[in-house]
mmCIF file of C-alpha atoms in Angstrom:
data_model
loop_
_atom_site.group_PDB
_atom_site.id
_atom_site.type_symbol
_atom_site.label_atom_id
_atom_site.label_comp_id
_atom_site.label_asym_id
_atom_site.label_seq_id
_atom_site.Cartn_x
_atom_site.Cartn_y
_atom_site.Cartn_z
ATOM 1 C CA MET Y 1 177.992 -69.082 10.419
ATOM 2 C CA SER Y 2 176.302 -66.121 8.524
ATOM 3 C CA LEU Y 3 175.354 -63.155 9.823
ATOM 4 C CA PRO Y 4 172.277 -62.644 10.140
ATOM 5 C CA VAL Y 5 171.142 -59.644 6.903
ATOM 6 C CA ALA Y 6 170.122 -56.200 8.520
ATOM 7 C CA SER Y 7 167.867 -54.437 6.568
ATOM 8 C CA THR Y 8 167.609 -51.249 6.501
ATOM 9 C CA PHE Y 9 165.448 -48.139 5.404
ATOM 10 C CA VAL Y 10 166.722 -44.982 4.094
ATOM 11 C CA ASP Y 11 163.988 -41.834 3.032
ATOM 12 C CA GLY Y 12 163.740 -40.747 -0.166
ATOM 13 C CA ASP Y 13 163.505 -37.630 -1.718
ATOM 14 C CA CYS Y 14 159.720 -36.774 -2.113
ATOM 15 C CA ALA Y 15 158.460 -33.910 -4.215
ATOM 16 C CA ARG Y 16 154.914 -32.368 -5.422
ATOM 17 C CA THR Y 17 153.904 -30.491 -8.356
ATOM 18 C CA LYS Y 18 150.491 -28.489 -9.058
ATOM 19 C CA ILE Y 19 149.415 -27.041 -12.260
ATOM 20 C CA LYS Y 20 149.772 -23.029 -11.056
ATOM 21 C CA VAL Y 21 146.980 -20.962 -13.181
ATOM 22 C CA ASP Y 22 147.659 -17.300 -13.402
ATOM 23 C CA LYS Y 23 144.424 -15.478 -14.523
ATOM 24 C CA PHE Y 24 144.435 -12.191 -16.422
ATOM 25 C CA ILE Y 25 140.874 -10.552 -17.943
ATOM 26 C CA PHE Y 26 141.873 -7.961 -20.761
ATOM 27 C CA THR Y 27 138.345 -5.700 -21.650
ATOM 28 C CA TRP Y 28 138.903 -4.077 -25.339
ATOM 29 C CA THR Y 29 136.260 -1.674 -26.596
ATOM 30 C CA VAL Y 30 136.247 -1.004 -30.290
ATOM 31 C CA GLU Y 31 134.215 2.691 -31.459
ATOM 32 C CA ASN Y 32 132.443 3.397 -34.372
ATOM 33 C CA PHE Y 33 132.944 -0.245 -35.263
ATOM 34 C CA SER Y 34 130.568 -0.403 -37.820
ATOM 35 C CA ILE Y 35 131.958 1.987 -39.882
ATOM 36 C CA TRP Y 36 135.315 -0.629 -40.508
ATOM 37 C CA CYS Y 37 132.748 -3.765 -40.745
ATOM 38 C CA LYS Y 38 131.043 -1.834 -43.698
ATOM 39 C CA ASN Y 39 133.658 0.603 -45.522
ATOM 40 C CA MET Y 40 137.023 -0.909 -44.776
ATOM 41 C CA GLY Y 41 136.405 -4.843 -44.831
ATOM 42 C CA ASP Y 42 138.862 -5.788 -46.795
ATOM 43 C CA PRO Y 43 141.273 -8.888 -45.823
ATOM 44 C CA ARG Y 44 143.744 -6.932 -45.525
ATOM 45 C CA GLU Y 45 143.169 -4.678 -42.830
ATOM 46 C CA ASP Y 46 143.380 -5.255 -39.614
ATOM 47 C CA LEU Y 47 142.155 -3.454 -36.237
ATOM 48 C CA VAL Y 48 144.841 -4.477 -33.286
ATOM 49 C CA SER Y 49 144.293 -3.604 -29.570
ATOM 50 C CA PRO Y 50 146.343 -1.688 -27.310
ATOM 51 C CA ILE Y 51 149.773 -3.922 -26.270
ATOM 52 C CA PHE Y 52 148.832 -5.125 -22.679
ATOM 53 C CA SER Y 53 150.546 -6.890 -19.812
ATOM 54 C CA SER Y 54 149.038 -9.907 -18.310
ATOM 55 C CA ASP Y 55 151.274 -10.564 -15.123
ATOM 56 C CA ALA Y 56 152.727 -8.667 -12.045
ATOM 57 C CA ASP Y 57 156.038 -7.744 -13.317
ATOM 58 C CA ASN Y 58 154.276 -6.751 -17.111
ATOM 59 C CA LYS Y 59 156.951 -8.690 -18.799
ATOM 60 C CA LEU Y 60 154.612 -10.703 -20.246
ATOM 61 C CA LYS Y 61 152.741 -9.076 -23.798
ATOM 62 C CA TRP Y 62 150.171 -9.657 -25.213
ATOM 63 C CA HIS Y 63 147.781 -8.020 -28.622
ATOM 64 C CA LEU Y 64 144.618 -9.074 -29.410
ATOM 65 C CA GLN Y 65 143.256 -8.404 -33.681
ATOM 66 C CA LEU Y 66 139.607 -8.568 -35.509
ATOM 67 C CA LYS Y 67 139.923 -9.206 -38.706
ATOM 68 C CA ILE Y 68 136.980 -9.855 -41.701
ATOM 69 C CA VAL Y 69 137.853 -13.001 -43.611
ATOM 70 C CA ASP Y 70 135.739 -13.551 -46.373
ATOM 71 C CA GLU Y 71 133.844 -10.407 -46.157
ATOM 72 C CA LYS Y 72 131.042 -12.370 -43.859
ATOM 73 C CA LYS Y 73 132.965 -13.727 -40.224
ATOM 74 C CA LEU Y 74 134.890 -11.788 -37.535
ATOM 75 C CA SER Y 75 138.555 -13.349 -36.877
ATOM 76 C CA LEU Y 76 139.967 -12.619 -33.456
ATOM 77 C CA TYR Y 77 143.293 -14.187 -32.392
ATOM 78 C CA LEU Y 78 145.949 -13.515 -28.929
ATOM 79 C CA MET Y 79 148.974 -12.031 -29.589
ATOM 80 C CA PHE Y 80 151.887 -12.519 -28.336
ATOM 81 C CA SER Y 81 153.720 -9.668 -28.746
ATOM 82 C CA HIS Y 82 157.267 -10.561 -25.533
ATOM 83 C CA SER Y 83 158.060 -12.161 -23.391
ATOM 84 C CA SER Y 84 161.215 -10.478 -21.060
ATOM 85 C CA LYS Y 85 160.599 -13.779 -18.629
ATOM 86 C CA ALA Y 86 160.307 -16.583 -21.022
ATOM 87 C CA SER Y 87 160.834 -17.637 -24.349
ATOM 88 C CA GLU Y 88 157.380 -19.379 -24.126
ATOM 89 C CA VAL Y 89 154.837 -19.117 -22.945
ATOM 90 C CA LYS Y 90 151.566 -21.756 -22.249
ATOM 91 C CA ALA Y 91 148.133 -20.366 -22.135
ATOM 92 C CA LYS Y 92 144.319 -20.872 -22.353
ATOM 93 C CA PHE Y 93 141.873 -18.094 -23.164
ATOM 94 C CA ASN Y 94 138.697 -17.577 -24.348
ATOM 95 C CA PHE Y 95 136.833 -14.469 -25.751
ATOM 96 C CA HIS Y 96 133.003 -13.422 -25.391
ATOM 97 C CA ILE Y 97 131.518 -10.167 -26.277
ATOM 98 C CA LEU Y 98 130.019 -7.604 -23.833
ATOM 99 C CA SER Y 99 126.496 -7.298 -24.635
ATOM 100 C CA ALA Y 100 124.617 -3.704 -23.604
ATOM 101 C CA LYS Y 101 122.788 -5.408 -20.910
ATOM 102 C CA LYS Y 102 126.654 -6.318 -19.253
ATOM 103 C CA GLU Y 103 126.844 -9.469 -19.733
ATOM 104 C CA ALA Y 104 128.021 -12.143 -21.504
ATOM 105 C CA GLU Y 105 127.653 -13.599 -25.600
ATOM 106 C CA ASN Y 106 129.302 -15.677 -28.325
ATOM 107 C CA VAL Y 107 131.786 -16.790 -25.733
ATOM 108 C CA ARG Y 108 134.219 -19.111 -27.170
ATOM 109 C CA GLU Y 109 137.022 -20.735 -25.268
ATOM 110 C CA ALA Y 110 140.095 -22.391 -26.474
ATOM 111 C CA THR Y 111 139.696 -26.519 -26.420
ATOM 112 C CA GLU Y 112 143.566 -26.827 -25.386
ATOM 113 C CA VAL Y 113 146.377 -25.391 -23.596
ATOM 114 C CA TYR Y 114 148.622 -23.467 -26.465
ATOM 115 C CA LEU Y 115 152.612 -22.972 -26.958
ATOM 116 C CA PHE Y 116 153.045 -19.489 -27.592
ATOM 117 C CA ASN Y 117 156.459 -18.540 -29.143
ATOM 118 C CA ALA Y 118 158.560 -16.285 -31.438
ATOM 119 C CA LYS Y 119 157.546 -18.728 -33.930
ATOM 120 C CA GLN Y 120 154.337 -19.145 -33.210
ATOM 121 C CA ARG Y 121 152.754 -15.784 -31.805
ATOM 122 C CA ALA Y 122 149.062 -15.852 -32.648
ATOM 123 C CA PHE Y 123 146.382 -18.173 -31.671
ATOM 124 C CA GLY Y 124 142.415 -17.934 -32.007
ATOM 125 C CA PHE Y 125 138.661 -17.974 -34.045
ATOM 126 C CA HIS Y 126 138.512 -18.450 -37.559
ATOM 127 C CA CYS Y 127 135.058 -17.469 -37.663
ATOM 128 C CA PHE Y 128 134.345 -15.523 -34.068
ATOM 129 C CA ILE Y 129 130.942 -14.650 -35.191
ATOM 130 C CA TYR Y 130 129.587 -14.024 -38.868
ATOM 131 C CA THR Y 131 129.837 -9.814 -39.331
ATOM 132 C CA ASP Y 132 125.687 -10.119 -40.532
ATOM 133 C CA ASP Y 133 124.489 -11.769 -36.910
ATOM 134 C CA LEU Y 134 127.191 -9.366 -35.050
ATOM 135 C CA LEU Y 135 125.752 -6.118 -36.795
ATOM 136 C CA ASN Y 136 121.713 -7.478 -37.183
ATOM 137 C CA ARG Y 137 122.719 -7.777 -33.183
ATOM 138 C CA ALA Y 138 123.578 -5.065 -33.165
ATOM 139 C CA ASP Y 139 120.936 -3.559 -30.484
ATOM 140 C CA ASN Y 140 122.090 -5.290 -27.766
ATOM 141 C CA LEU Y 141 126.375 -6.603 -29.063
ATOM 142 C CA LEU Y 142 126.991 -2.901 -30.219
ATOM 143 C CA PRO Y 143 125.447 -0.262 -27.609
ATOM 144 C CA ASN Y 144 126.760 3.030 -28.951
ATOM 145 C CA ASP Y 145 128.413 0.920 -31.927
ATOM 146 C CA GLU Y 146 131.163 -0.298 -29.654
ATOM 147 C CA LEU Y 147 132.329 -3.547 -29.661
ATOM 148 C CA THR Y 148 133.083 -4.885 -26.372
ATOM 149 C CA ILE Y 149 135.267 -7.445 -26.395
ATOM 150 C CA VAL Y 150 136.634 -9.419 -23.013
ATOM 151 C CA CYS Y 151 139.700 -11.694 -23.255
ATOM 152 C CA GLU Y 152 140.713 -13.895 -20.193
ATOM 153 C CA ILE Y 153 144.576 -15.486 -20.665
ATOM 154 C CA GLY Y 154 144.889 -18.369 -18.110
ATOM 155 C CA GLU Y 155 148.859 -18.621 -18.311
ATOM 156 C CA VAL Y 156 149.235 -22.528 -17.279
ATOM 157 C CA ASN Y 157 152.427 -22.729 -15.629
ATOM 158 C CA ALA Y 158 154.355 -26.676 -13.494
ATOM 159 C CA VAL Y 159 154.476 -25.367 -9.746
ATOM 160 C CA ASN Y 160 157.184 -27.128 -7.139
ATOM 161 C CA ILE Y 161 155.962 -27.005 -3.931
ATOM 162 C CA SER Y 162 159.105 -26.328 -2.715
ATOM 163 C CA ASP Y 163 160.061 -23.494 -4.999
ATOM 164 C CA GLU Y 164 156.282 -21.722 -4.741
ATOM 165 C CA SER Y 165 157.346 -21.429 -0.515
ATOM 166 C CA LYS Y 166 160.510 -19.700 -1.738
ATOM 167 C CA ASN Y 167 158.436 -18.257 -4.045
ATOM 168 C CA VAL Y 168 156.387 -16.510 -1.467
ATOM 169 C CA LYS Y 169 158.834 -16.154 1.112
ATOM 170 C CA SER Y 170 160.516 -13.681 -0.777
ATOM 171 C CA LYS Y 171 158.182 -11.908 -1.333
ATOM 172 C CA LEU Y 172 157.267 -11.348 1.619
ATOM 173 C CA ILE Y 173 160.964 -10.125 2.421
ATOM 174 C CA GLU Y 174 160.452 -8.164 -0.516
ATOM 175 C CA ASP Y 175 157.346 -6.540 0.837
ATOM 176 C CA GLU Y 176 159.340 -5.866 4.157
ATOM 177 C CA LEU Y 177 161.448 -4.110 2.094
ATOM 178 C CA SER Y 178 159.633 -2.138 0.438
ATOM 179 C CA LYS Y 179 157.862 -0.630 3.314
ATOM 180 C CA ASN Y 180 160.693 -0.151 5.720
ATOM 181 C CA LEU Y 181 162.205 2.164 3.330
ATOM 182 C CA GLY Y 182 158.665 3.545 2.579
ATOM 183 C CA ASN Y 183 158.569 4.337 6.427
ATOM 184 C CA LEU Y 184 161.865 5.436 6.168
ATOM 185 C CA PHE Y 185 160.748 8.394 3.671
ATOM 186 C CA VAL Y 186 157.637 9.092 5.794
ATOM 187 C CA ASN Y 187 159.578 8.844 8.893
ATOM 188 C CA GLU Y 188 162.533 11.079 6.759
ATOM 189 C CA LYS Y 189 165.603 9.886 9.446
ATOM 190 C CA CYS Y 190 168.702 10.410 8.479
ATOM 191 C CA SER Y 191 167.410 11.966 5.611
ATOM 192 C CA ASP Y 192 170.840 14.381 3.966
ATOM 193 C CA VAL Y 193 169.182 16.318 0.557
ATOM 194 C CA ALA Y 194 165.806 18.465 0.373
ATOM 195 C CA LEU Y 195 164.073 18.370 -2.697
ATOM 196 C CA VAL Y 196 162.483 21.733 -2.563
ATOM 197 C CA VAL Y 197 159.582 23.380 -4.665
ATOM 198 C CA GLY Y 198 158.632 26.562 -4.457
ATOM 199 C CA GLU Y 199 158.433 27.398 -0.817
ATOM 200 C CA ASN Y 200 158.037 23.032 -0.001
ATOM 201 C CA GLU Y 201 160.575 21.044 0.854
ATOM 202 C CA LEU Y 202 160.464 17.070 0.863
ATOM 203 C CA LYS Y 203 163.867 15.150 2.921
ATOM 204 C CA ALA Y 204 165.286 11.896 1.276
ATOM 205 C CA HIS Y 205 168.357 9.806 1.341
ATOM 206 C CA LYS Y 206 171.024 10.497 -1.259
ATOM 207 C CA LEU Y 207 172.378 6.976 -1.588
ATOM 208 C CA ILE Y 208 169.027 5.649 -2.143
ATOM 209 C CA LEU Y 209 168.120 8.557 -4.989
ATOM 210 C CA SER Y 210 171.722 7.537 -6.133
ATOM 211 C CA ALA Y 211 170.875 3.652 -6.022
ATOM 212 C CA ARG Y 212 167.479 4.542 -8.048
ATOM 213 C CA SER Y 213 168.353 7.399 -10.731
ATOM 214 C CA GLU Y 214 171.265 7.239 -12.468
ATOM 215 C CA VAL Y 215 170.852 10.905 -12.576
ATOM 216 C CA PHE Y 216 170.350 11.974 -9.072
ATOM 217 C CA ALA Y 217 173.564 9.407 -8.967
ATOM 218 C CA ALA Y 218 175.663 12.237 -11.026
ATOM 219 C CA MET Y 219 173.684 15.155 -9.553
ATOM 220 C CA PHE Y 220 175.258 13.857 -6.095
ATOM 221 C CA GLU Y 221 178.452 11.949 -7.620
ATOM 222 C CA HIS Y 222 180.550 15.123 -8.700
ATOM 223 C CA GLU Y 223 180.728 19.318 -7.100
ATOM 224 C CA MET Y 224 177.569 20.029 -8.383
ATOM 225 C CA GLU Y 225 175.603 22.317 -6.918
ATOM 226 C CA GLU Y 226 173.413 20.818 -5.208
ATOM 227 C CA SER Y 227 176.073 18.137 -3.599
ATOM 228 C CA LYS Y 228 177.402 20.988 -1.810
ATOM 229 C CA LEU Y 229 173.939 22.181 -0.328
ATOM 230 C CA ASN Y 230 172.544 19.015 0.047
ATOM 231 C CA ARG Y 231 169.157 20.945 -1.672
ATOM 232 C CA VAL Y 232 167.905 19.706 -5.025
ATOM 233 C CA VAL Y 233 164.864 23.037 -6.152
ATOM 234 C CA ILE Y 234 163.148 21.642 -8.995
ATOM 235 C CA THR Y 235 160.680 24.355 -10.700
ATOM 236 C CA ASP Y 236 158.615 21.710 -13.365
ATOM 237 C CA ILE Y 237 156.939 19.109 -11.060
ATOM 238 C CA HIS Y 238 154.338 19.584 -8.504
ATOM 239 C CA GLN Y 239 154.804 19.004 -5.129
ATOM 240 C CA GLU Y 240 152.162 16.124 -5.417
ATOM 241 C CA VAL Y 241 154.108 14.117 -8.656
ATOM 242 C CA LEU Y 242 157.325 14.746 -6.639
ATOM 243 C CA LYS Y 243 155.915 12.680 -3.367
ATOM 244 C CA GLU Y 244 154.564 10.285 -6.278
ATOM 245 C CA MET Y 245 157.415 10.146 -8.138
ATOM 246 C CA LEU Y 246 160.066 9.432 -4.524
ATOM 247 C CA ASN Y 247 157.493 6.763 -3.037
ATOM 248 C CA PHE Y 248 158.308 4.873 -5.993
ATOM 249 C CA ILE Y 249 161.382 5.359 -6.375
ATOM 250 C CA TYR Y 250 162.023 4.118 -2.093
ATOM 251 C CA THR Y 251 158.798 1.359 -2.299
ATOM 252 C CA GLY Y 252 158.141 0.574 -6.231
ATOM 253 C CA LYS Y 253 154.559 1.359 -5.766
ATOM 254 C CA VAL Y 254 152.346 4.328 -6.953
ATOM 255 C CA PHE Y 255 149.150 4.830 -5.056
ATOM 256 C CA ASN Y 256 147.636 7.651 -7.884
ATOM 257 C CA LEU Y 257 148.739 6.120 -11.285
ATOM 258 C CA ASN Y 258 146.290 7.569 -13.037
ATOM 259 C CA LYS Y 259 145.380 10.744 -11.978
ATOM 260 C CA LEU Y 260 149.440 11.394 -11.785
ATOM 261 C CA ALA Y 261 149.988 9.893 -15.204
ATOM 262 C CA GLN Y 262 151.097 12.774 -16.947
ATOM 263 C CA GLY Y 263 152.965 14.587 -14.861
ATOM 264 C CA LEU Y 264 154.861 11.305 -14.419
ATOM 265 C CA LEU Y 265 155.509 10.657 -16.880
ATOM 266 C CA ALA Y 266 157.563 13.570 -17.597
ATOM 267 C CA ALA Y 267 159.295 13.224 -14.643
ATOM 268 C CA ALA Y 268 160.253 9.367 -14.900
ATOM 269 C CA ASP Y 269 161.622 10.313 -17.743
ATOM 270 C CA LYS Y 270 163.699 14.068 -16.881
ATOM 271 C CA TYR Y 271 164.853 11.008 -13.667
ATOM 272 C CA ALA Y 272 165.442 8.080 -15.923
ATOM 273 C CA LEU Y 273 163.041 6.597 -14.065
ATOM 274 C CA GLU Y 274 162.215 3.500 -16.686
ATOM 275 C CA GLY Y 275 159.974 1.010 -14.217
ATOM 276 C CA LEU Y 276 158.013 4.133 -13.852
ATOM 277 C CA LYS Y 277 158.031 5.546 -17.302
ATOM 278 C CA MET Y 278 156.563 1.937 -17.914
ATOM 279 C CA MET Y 279 153.617 2.308 -15.556
ATOM 280 C CA CYS Y 280 152.827 5.796 -16.572
ATOM 281 C CA GLU Y 281 152.922 5.014 -20.705
ATOM 282 C CA GLY Y 282 150.081 1.720 -19.629
ATOM 283 C CA ALA Y 283 147.783 3.351 -17.645
ATOM 284 C CA LEU Y 284 147.851 6.228 -19.965
ATOM 285 C CA SER Y 285 146.973 4.141 -22.656
ATOM 286 C CA VAL Y 286 144.379 2.422 -21.279
ATOM 287 C CA ASN Y 287 142.246 5.754 -20.858
ATOM 288 C CA LEU Y 288 142.502 7.077 -24.262
ATOM 289 C CA SER Y 289 139.965 9.109 -25.894
ATOM 290 C CA ALA Y 290 138.816 11.043 -29.046
ATOM 291 C CA GLU Y 291 140.005 13.528 -26.076
ATOM 292 C CA ASN Y 292 142.808 12.633 -24.711
ATOM 293 C CA ALA Y 293 144.934 11.633 -28.256
ATOM 294 C CA VAL Y 294 146.161 14.502 -29.010
ATOM 295 C CA GLU Y 295 147.747 15.777 -25.728
ATOM 296 C CA ILE Y 296 148.863 12.085 -25.399
ATOM 297 C CA LEU Y 297 150.487 11.232 -28.269
ATOM 298 C CA ILE Y 298 152.521 14.772 -27.778
ATOM 299 C CA LEU Y 299 153.573 14.207 -23.956
ATOM 300 C CA ALA Y 300 154.889 10.126 -25.797
ATOM 301 C CA ASP Y 301 156.267 12.232 -28.423
ATOM 302 C CA LEU Y 302 158.243 14.814 -25.894
ATOM 303 C CA HIS Y 303 159.032 12.260 -23.104
ATOM 304 C CA SER Y 304 160.346 9.410 -25.818
ATOM 305 C CA ALA Y 305 157.637 6.924 -25.109
ATOM 306 C CA ALA Y 306 157.718 5.460 -28.168
ATOM 307 C CA GLN Y 307 155.177 2.363 -27.086
ATOM 308 C CA LEU Y 308 152.289 5.012 -25.588
ATOM 309 C CA LYS Y 309 153.304 6.949 -28.833
ATOM 310 C CA ALA Y 310 152.704 3.665 -30.881
ATOM 311 C CA GLN Y 311 149.606 2.812 -29.481
ATOM 312 C CA THR Y 312 147.625 6.069 -29.635
ATOM 313 C CA ILE Y 313 148.855 6.956 -33.558
ATOM 314 C CA ALA Y 314 146.795 2.984 -33.041
ATOM 315 C CA PHE Y 315 143.772 4.603 -30.946
ATOM 316 C CA ILE Y 316 143.936 7.634 -34.102
ATOM 317 C CA LYS Y 317 143.412 5.910 -37.025
ATOM 318 C CA THR Y 318 140.852 3.951 -35.150
ATOM 319 C CA HIS Y 319 139.066 7.168 -34.768
ATOM 320 C CA ILE Y 320 140.164 9.597 -36.874
ATOM 321 C CA THR Y 321 137.044 11.022 -37.703
ATOM 322 C CA ASP Y 322 136.074 12.015 -33.763
ATOM 323 C CA VAL Y 323 140.106 13.092 -33.168
ATOM 324 C CA MET Y 324 139.568 15.397 -35.702
ATOM 325 C CA GLY Y 325 137.051 17.177 -35.165
ATOM 326 C CA THR Y 326 138.494 18.625 -32.118
ATOM 327 C CA GLN Y 327 140.344 21.580 -31.534
ATOM 328 C CA ALA Y 328 143.239 19.252 -30.353
ATOM 329 C CA TRP Y 329 143.978 18.239 -33.306
ATOM 330 C CA GLN Y 330 143.464 21.460 -35.214
ATOM 331 C CA ASP Y 331 145.990 22.845 -32.204
ATOM 332 C CA MET Y 332 148.449 20.305 -32.752
ATOM 333 C CA ILE Y 333 148.639 20.647 -37.339
ATOM 334 C CA LYS Y 334 149.785 24.140 -36.048
ATOM 335 C CA SER Y 335 152.238 23.661 -33.686
ATOM 336 C CA HIS Y 336 153.227 19.651 -33.922
ATOM 337 C CA SER Y 337 152.938 19.443 -37.778
ATOM 338 C CA HIS Y 338 155.560 16.316 -37.737
ATOM 339 C CA LEU Y 339 153.262 14.504 -35.673
ATOM 340 C CA ILE Y 340 150.884 15.000 -38.058
ATOM 341 C CA VAL Y 341 153.151 14.327 -41.134
ATOM 342 C CA GLU Y 342 153.651 10.483 -38.736
ATOM 343 C CA VAL Y 343 149.786 10.096 -38.582
ATOM 344 C CA SER Y 344 149.494 10.462 -41.894
ATOM 345 C CA GLN Y 345 152.315 7.714 -42.919
ATOM 346 C CA ALA Y 346 150.573 5.294 -40.584
ATOM 347 C CA PHE Y 347 147.262 4.806 -42.681
ATOM 348 C CA LEU Y 348 149.962 4.655 -45.362
ATOM 349 C CA LYS Y 349 151.699 1.554 -44.153
ATOM 350 C CA GLN Y 350 147.825 -0.097 -44.237
#
């Protein structure tokens, strides 16, 4: 007699995947555009924007490139500069010109998702707009002889729902840790060292300072005066800057970056805080002007901020007439002649 066969159903694994698009907008303004367009329209010449990052972790680096083609076309490309989190990136993008009325003009959108990597770094439009068309509509498209290009990047990723949930949980844990350490700094609980600026002092914790800065680590691990007295006297950093630097050490965040970027760059360089230094370089590079370019160049040179220095020299090349008209430029000729040489060499490399 045959035995009855039992049908058994085993639950299978289930998974869901969604396409995630992280969007970022970068705005680039080129001053005195018509001068470059008319007088520097050789196909070998191009304009390159400052490098910018499209992600919160500051790991995906891009820049834009403008070029005159056939003496009548303006080409525009999105250039993949660097990524410390992936060897290649899938992205869509679109460009438009921001008009005098703050409206999007000449919108050009990529028709597909492009794969950016070391071999294929650039995608864009061979003819973004005809130069005659642009110059003929200068009142609207070139207010004050400034071309403002807006680039929107959409980084495309396939994300497993379970992985995304893990990432959210990880971010919540990270935020909670940052908040708790921030409270430890604010409340001064269990502090064991004082950082003294003038008549004021800020309480901190040797262990946290040492974990975040190799300079502090060396100070406290050896029989130095600061370690013995549990006091660090600081004479070259303002209290407001020091407090913001300590806030970064404890939480990884900076609340007054634009206001204190110059002082924080110097502090970050002194105490070997590379993350803070990168944040300061980024903030200073996007706020460059003819009036502050020389000051920023000297600062970048003094504190070995290579990326900021390169971006500032590129800015000066584009705005050389305005920069040379400042008193700061005349002063730099006398006080920092080697930087004048470096700017001149940048022109020779064109």
